[in-house]
PDB file of C-alpha atoms in Angstrom:
ATOM      1  CA  UNK A   1     -11.293 -15.026 -10.694  1.00 63.00           C
ATOM      2  CA  UNK A   2      -9.594 -12.111  -8.929  1.00 75.00           C
ATOM      3  CA  UNK A   3      -9.315  -8.363  -9.313  1.00 74.00           C
ATOM      4  CA  UNK A   4      -6.210  -6.537 -10.523  1.00 80.00           C
ATOM      5  CA  UNK A   5      -5.463  -2.833 -10.192  1.00 78.00           C
ATOM      6  CA  UNK A   6      -2.540  -1.088 -11.892  1.00 83.00           C
ATOM      7  CA  UNK A   7      -1.303   2.392 -10.975  1.00 83.00           C
ATOM      8  CA  UNK A   8       1.345   4.486 -12.684  1.00 88.00           C
ATOM      9  CA  UNK A   9       1.971   7.971 -11.345  1.00 87.00           C
ATOM     10  CA  UNK A  10       4.743  10.547 -11.633  1.00 90.00           C
ATOM     11  CA  UNK A  11       5.241  12.836  -8.637  1.00 88.00           C
ATOM     12  CA  UNK A  12       6.998  16.098  -9.417  1.00 89.00           C
ATOM     13  CA  UNK A  13       9.101  15.797  -6.274  1.00 89.00           C
ATOM     14  CA  UNK A  14      12.551  14.283  -5.688  1.00 92.00           C
ATOM     15  CA  UNK A  15      12.850  10.586  -4.891  1.00 94.00           C
ATOM     16  CA  UNK A  16      14.148  11.144  -1.347  1.00 93.00           C
ATOM     17  CA  UNK A  17      11.217  13.404  -0.442  1.00 89.00           C
ATOM     18  CA  UNK A  18       8.597  11.040  -1.899  1.00 89.00           C
ATOM     19  CA  UNK A  19      10.041   7.973  -0.145  1.00 91.00           C
ATOM     20  CA  UNK A  20      10.380   9.817   3.174  1.00 89.00           C
ATOM     21  CA  UNK A  21       6.703  10.848   2.893  1.00 85.00           C
ATOM     22  CA  UNK A  22       5.653   7.298   2.047  1.00 85.00           C
ATOM     23  CA  UNK A  23       7.508   5.850   5.044  1.00 87.00           C
ATOM     24  CA  UNK A  24       5.977   8.241   7.572  1.00 82.00           C
ATOM     25  CA  UNK A  25       2.483   8.785   6.180  1.00 79.00           C
ATOM     26  CA  UNK A  26       0.573   6.509   8.570  1.00 78.00           C
ATOM     27  CA  UNK A  27      -1.109   6.807  10.906  1.00 79.00           C
ATOM     28  CA  UNK A  28      -2.376  10.334  10.292  1.00 73.00           C
ATOM     29  CA  UNK A  29      -5.539  12.295  11.067  1.00 75.00           C
ATOM     30  CA  UNK A  30      -6.552  12.530   7.383  1.00 70.00           C
ATOM     31  CA  UNK A  31      -7.060   8.752   7.079  1.00 69.00           C
ATOM     32  CA  UNK A  32      -8.855   7.021   9.925  1.00 77.00           C
ATOM     33  CA  UNK A  33      -8.679   3.577   8.250  1.00 79.00           C
ATOM     34  CA  UNK A  34      -5.038   2.960   9.168  1.00 83.00           C
ATOM     35  CA  UNK A  35      -4.906   2.489  12.932  1.00 88.00           C
ATOM     36  CA  UNK A  36      -1.200   1.749  13.357  1.00 90.00           C
ATOM     37  CA  UNK A  37       2.002   0.847  11.538  1.00 92.00           C
ATOM     38  CA  UNK A  38       4.819  -0.895  13.346  1.00 95.00           C
ATOM     39  CA  UNK A  39       8.320  -1.679  12.074  1.00 95.00           C
ATOM     40  CA  UNK A  40       9.001  -5.290  13.052  1.00 97.00           C
ATOM     41  CA  UNK A  41      12.373  -5.637  11.305  1.00 97.00           C
ATOM     42  CA  UNK A  42      14.892  -3.213   9.847  1.00 97.00           C
ATOM     43  CA  UNK A  43      18.413  -3.857   8.644  1.00 98.00           C
ATOM     44  CA  UNK A  44      20.982  -2.367   6.294  1.00 97.00           C
ATOM     45  CA  UNK A  45      23.223  -4.410   4.022  1.00 97.00           C
ATOM     46  CA  UNK A  46      26.638  -2.828   4.572  1.00 96.00           C
ATOM     47  CA  UNK A  47      27.982  -3.950   1.199  1.00 96.00           C
ATOM     48  CA  UNK A  48      25.104  -2.608  -0.936  1.00 96.00           C
ATOM     49  CA  UNK A  49      23.585   0.074   1.328  1.00 96.00           C
ATOM     50  CA  UNK A  50      20.113  -1.400   0.770  1.00 97.00           C
ATOM     51  CA  UNK A  51      17.762  -0.867   3.702  1.00 98.00           C
ATOM     52  CA  UNK A  52      15.268  -3.663   4.323  1.00 98.00           C
ATOM     53  CA  UNK A  53      12.129  -2.975   6.382  1.00 97.00           C
ATOM     54  CA  UNK A  54       9.233  -5.163   7.387  1.00 97.00           C
ATOM     55  CA  UNK A  55       6.175  -3.351   8.738  1.00 96.00           C
ATOM     56  CA  UNK A  56       2.788  -4.495   9.968  1.00 95.00           C
ATOM     57  CA  UNK A  57      -0.202  -2.215   9.467  1.00 89.00           C
ATOM     58  CA  UNK A  58      -3.443  -2.555  11.370  1.00 92.00           C
ATOM     59  CA  UNK A  59      -6.411  -1.127   9.451  1.00 84.00           C
ATOM     60  CA  UNK A  60     -10.087  -0.803  10.216  1.00 83.00           C
ATOM     61  CA  UNK A  61     -12.269  -3.405   8.601  1.00 80.00           C
ATOM     62  CA  UNK A  62     -13.762  -1.578   5.609  1.00 76.00           C
ATOM     63  CA  UNK A  63     -16.020  -4.418   4.507  1.00 76.00           C
ATOM     64  CA  UNK A  64     -19.598  -3.063   4.410  1.00 75.00           C
ATOM     65  CA  UNK A  65     -21.667  -3.827   7.514  1.00 79.00           C
ATOM     66  CA  UNK A  66     -24.187  -5.833   5.498  1.00 77.00           C
ATOM     67  CA  UNK A  67     -21.437  -8.286   4.478  1.00 72.00           C
ATOM     68  CA  UNK A  68     -20.115  -8.506   8.051  1.00 76.00           C
ATOM     69  CA  UNK A  69     -23.181 -10.520   8.969  1.00 76.00           C
ATOM     70  CA  UNK A  70     -21.088 -13.452   7.713  1.00 73.00           C
ATOM     71  CA  UNK A  71     -19.016 -14.528  10.732  1.00 74.00           C
ATOM     72  CA  UNK A  72     -15.649 -14.730   8.916  1.00 75.00           C
ATOM     73  CA  UNK A  73     -15.954 -11.082   7.872  1.00 75.00           C
ATOM     74  CA  UNK A  74     -16.910  -9.835  11.340  1.00 80.00           C
ATOM     75  CA  UNK A  75     -13.472  -8.724  12.521  1.00 84.00           C
ATOM     76  CA  UNK A  76     -12.684  -5.241  13.875  1.00 85.00           C
ATOM     77  CA  UNK A  77      -9.386  -4.855  12.015  1.00 87.00           C
ATOM     78  CA  UNK A  78      -7.296  -6.170   9.149  1.00 84.00           C
ATOM     79  CA  UNK A  79      -3.535  -6.721   9.272  1.00 90.00           C
ATOM     80  CA  UNK A  80      -1.190  -6.158   6.336  1.00 88.00           C
ATOM     81  CA  UNK A  81       2.494  -6.977   6.077  1.00 93.00           C
ATOM     82  CA  UNK A  82       4.764  -4.784   3.977  1.00 93.00           C
ATOM     83  CA  UNK A  83       8.378  -5.478   3.030  1.00 96.00           C
ATOM     84  CA  UNK A  84      10.499  -2.811   1.375  1.00 96.00           C
ATOM     85  CA  UNK A  85      13.988  -2.615  -0.080  1.00 98.00           C
ATOM     86  CA  UNK A  86      15.305   0.955  -0.305  1.00 98.00           C
ATOM     87  CA  UNK A  87      18.388   1.443  -2.467  1.00 97.00           C
ATOM     88  CA  UNK A  88      19.476   5.066  -1.885  1.00 96.00           C
ATOM     89  CA  UNK A  89      22.415   4.783  -4.319  1.00 95.00           C
ATOM     90  CA  UNK A  90      20.236   3.740  -7.264  1.00 96.00           C
ATOM     91  CA  UNK A  91      17.318   5.864  -6.025  1.00 96.00           C
ATOM     92  CA  UNK A  92      14.665   3.175  -6.036  1.00 96.00           C
ATOM     93  CA  UNK A  93      12.527   1.357  -3.519  1.00 97.00           C
ATOM     94  CA  UNK A  94      10.686  -1.903  -4.133  1.00 96.00           C
ATOM     95  CA  UNK A  95       7.724  -2.792  -1.939  1.00 94.00           C
ATOM     96  CA  UNK A  96       5.707  -5.975  -1.514  1.00 94.00           C
ATOM     97  CA  UNK A  97       2.689  -6.218   0.733  1.00 89.00           C
ATOM     98  CA  UNK A  98       0.052  -8.791   1.473  1.00 88.00           C
ATOM     99  CA  UNK A  99      -2.897  -9.268   3.770  1.00 84.00           C
ATOM    100  CA  UNK A 100      -2.420 -11.356   6.917  1.00 89.00           C
ATOM    101  CA  UNK A 101      -6.154 -11.470   7.679  1.00 85.00           C
ATOM    102  CA  UNK A 102      -8.505 -13.966   6.022  1.00 79.00           C
ATOM    103  CA  UNK A 103      -5.633 -15.842   4.345  1.00 78.00           C
ATOM    104  CA  UNK A 104      -7.760 -19.000   4.111  1.00 78.00           C
ATOM    105  CA  UNK A 105     -10.396 -17.074   2.101  1.00 76.00           C
ATOM    106  CA  UNK A 106      -8.622 -14.220   0.357  1.00 75.00           C
ATOM    107  CA  UNK A 107      -5.315 -13.285  -1.173  1.00 79.00           C
ATOM    108  CA  UNK A 108      -4.303  -9.621  -1.383  1.00 80.00           C
ATOM    109  CA  UNK A 109      -0.900  -8.766  -2.796  1.00 85.00           C
ATOM    110  CA  UNK A 110       0.624  -5.527  -3.992  1.00 85.00           C
ATOM    111  CA  UNK A 111       3.972  -4.879  -5.613  1.00 91.00           C
ATOM    112  CA  UNK A 112       5.184  -1.318  -5.986  1.00 90.00           C
ATOM    113  CA  UNK A 113       8.258   0.580  -7.078  1.00 95.00           C
ATOM    114  CA  UNK A 114       9.333   4.138  -6.446  1.00 95.00           C
ATOM    115  CA  UNK A 115      12.151   5.202  -8.743  1.00 97.00           C
ATOM    116  CA  UNK A 116      13.769   8.261 -10.209  1.00 96.00           C
ATOM    117  CA  UNK A 117      11.799   9.366 -13.242  1.00 96.00           C
ATOM    118  CA  UNK A 118      13.402   8.893 -16.654  1.00 94.00           C
ATOM    119  CA  UNK A 119      11.643  12.090 -17.714  1.00 95.00           C
ATOM    120  CA  UNK A 120      13.231  14.252 -15.016  1.00 97.00           C
ATOM    121  CA  UNK A 121      15.723  13.144 -12.301  1.00 95.00           C
ATOM    122  CA  UNK A 122      14.009  15.487  -9.802  1.00 95.00           C
ATOM    123  CA  UNK A 123      10.717  13.608 -10.201  1.00 94.00           C
ATOM    124  CA  UNK A 124       9.661  10.213  -8.880  1.00 93.00           C
ATOM    125  CA  UNK A 125       7.826   7.499 -10.727  1.00 94.00           C
ATOM    126  CA  UNK A 126       5.449   5.209  -8.819  1.00 91.00           C
ATOM    127  CA  UNK A 127       4.290   1.912 -10.301  1.00 91.00           C
ATOM    128  CA  UNK A 128       1.946  -0.428  -8.461  1.00 86.00           C
ATOM    129  CA  UNK A 129       0.148  -3.644  -9.265  1.00 87.00           C
ATOM    130  CA  UNK A 130      -2.332  -5.093  -6.812  1.00 82.00           C
ATOM    131  CA  UNK A 131      -4.382  -8.258  -6.930  1.00 83.00           C
ATOM    132  CA  UNK A 132      -7.167  -9.567  -4.738  1.00 79.00           C
ATOM    133  CA  UNK A 133      -8.656 -13.031  -5.082  1.00 79.00           C
ATOM    134  CA  UNK A 134     -11.469 -14.360  -2.909  1.00 76.00           C
ATOM    135  CA  UNK A 135     -11.964 -18.124  -2.525  1.00 76.00           C
ATOM    136  CA  UNK A 136     -13.747 -20.319  -0.057  1.00 68.00           C
ATOM    137  CA  UNK A 137     -16.614 -17.897   0.588  1.00 64.00           C
ATOM    138  CA  UNK A 138     -19.069 -19.606  -1.780  1.00 69.00           C
ATOM    139  CA  UNK A 139     -21.574 -17.286  -3.397  1.00 68.00           C
ATOM    140  CA  UNK A 140     -19.938 -14.320  -1.605  1.00 69.00           C
ATOM    141  CA  UNK A 141     -16.731 -14.639  -3.673  1.00 72.00           C
ATOM    142  CA  UNK A 142     -18.109 -12.547  -6.523  1.00 73.00           C
ATOM    143  CA  UNK A 143     -19.732  -9.962  -4.209  1.00 72.00           C
ATOM    144  CA  UNK A 144     -16.539  -9.512  -2.181  1.00 72.00           C
ATOM    145  CA  UNK A 145     -14.378  -9.248  -5.298  1.00 71.00           C
ATOM    146  CA  UNK A 146     -16.743  -6.611  -6.701  1.00 70.00           C
ATOM    147  CA  UNK A 147     -16.458  -4.634  -3.461  1.00 68.00           C
ATOM    148  CA  UNK A 148     -12.659  -5.038  -3.453  1.00 69.00           C
ATOM    149  CA  UNK A 149     -12.473  -3.940  -7.088  1.00 65.00           C
ATOM    150  CA  UNK A 150     -14.499  -0.788  -6.415  1.00 65.00           C
ATOM    151  CA  UNK A 151     -12.467  -0.040  -3.296  1.00 60.00           C
ATOM    152  CA  UNK A 152      -9.102  -0.511  -5.049  1.00 59.00           C
ATOM    153  CA  UNK A 153     -10.075   1.434  -8.165  1.00 56.00           C
ATOM    154  CA  UNK A 154     -11.333   4.407  -6.140  1.00 54.00           C
ATOM    155  CA  UNK A 155      -8.046   4.486  -4.256  1.00 50.00           C
ATOM    156  CA  UNK A 156      -5.990   4.143  -7.415  1.00 47.00           C
ATOM    157  CA  UNK A 157      -7.909   6.910  -9.195  1.00 45.00           C
ATOM    158  CA  UNK A 158      -7.766   9.428  -6.383  1.00 41.00           C
ATOM    159  CA  UNK A 159      -4.319   8.550  -4.976  1.00 39.00           C
ATOM    160  CA  UNK A 160      -5.372  10.481  -1.888  1.00 31.00           C
ATOM    161  CA  UNK A 161      -7.652   7.902  -0.369  1.00 30.00           C
ATOM    162  CA  UNK A 162      -7.165   4.376   0.821  1.00 31.00           C
ATOM    163  CA  UNK A 163      -5.831   1.699  -1.515  1.00 35.00           C
ATOM    164  CA  UNK A 164      -5.946  -1.776  -0.007  1.00 37.00           C
ATOM    165  CA  UNK A 165      -6.432  -0.367   3.441  1.00 38.00           C
ATOM    166  CA  UNK A 166      -4.246   2.602   2.619  1.00 39.00           C
ATOM    167  CA  UNK A 167      -0.936   0.850   2.928  1.00 37.00           C
ATOM    168  CA  UNK A 168       0.535   1.870  -0.408  1.00 39.00           C
ATOM    169  CA  UNK A 169      -1.088   5.242  -1.076  1.00 40.00           C
ATOM    170  CA  UNK A 170       1.057   8.368  -1.073  1.00 41.00           C
ATOM    171  CA  UNK A 171      -0.483  11.517   0.349  1.00 41.00           C
ATOM    172  CA  UNK A 172       0.402  14.428  -1.867  1.00 41.00           C
ATOM    173  CA  UNK A 173      -0.607  16.938   0.810  1.00 39.00           C
ATOM    174  CA  UNK A 174       2.333  15.744   2.907  1.00 41.00           C
ATOM    175  CA  UNK A 175       4.740  16.360   0.031  1.00 43.00           C
ATOM    176  CA  UNK A 176       3.656  19.975  -0.028  1.00 40.00           C
ATOM    177  CA  UNK A 177       4.538  20.553   3.607  1.00 37.00           C
ATOM    178  CA  UNK A 178       7.739  22.562   4.247  1.00 35.00           C
TER     179      UNK A 178
END
């Protein structure tokens, strides 16, 4: 089956400011779910100026305690891998992320784009599509997908709370800082 979440948001801030906020937003005291984010690879293509980054995020396990009675779900943290391609000349950044935990039972993938808004060049458009599919957990597949759906939709609606362990959510409060 699977659960899909789509987000489209326009931030009334310049592309450079939004991307800088996205890249430094975690960890922070306002979101305890993201424990750490580590850059494991970074390189710049000298011919195009595109900056490639690969980061690993460690997040608290947000699966409800009742479901963690199942041994495969009883892990203290979840790891996500994020790859991004920042093109400063064209003012866009593409991002792909996926879950490294529970890969034999679940698939979590997100694809996002930050780009200069067509409406106003001083604004930034954010488009995200995420999908979670649970397999191999028997009767728990549907329960876990329902939980994941609720979790993703809450994050997508608020855009200030965690979305797939918080890895792709932009904190607007940071944009307002001087």
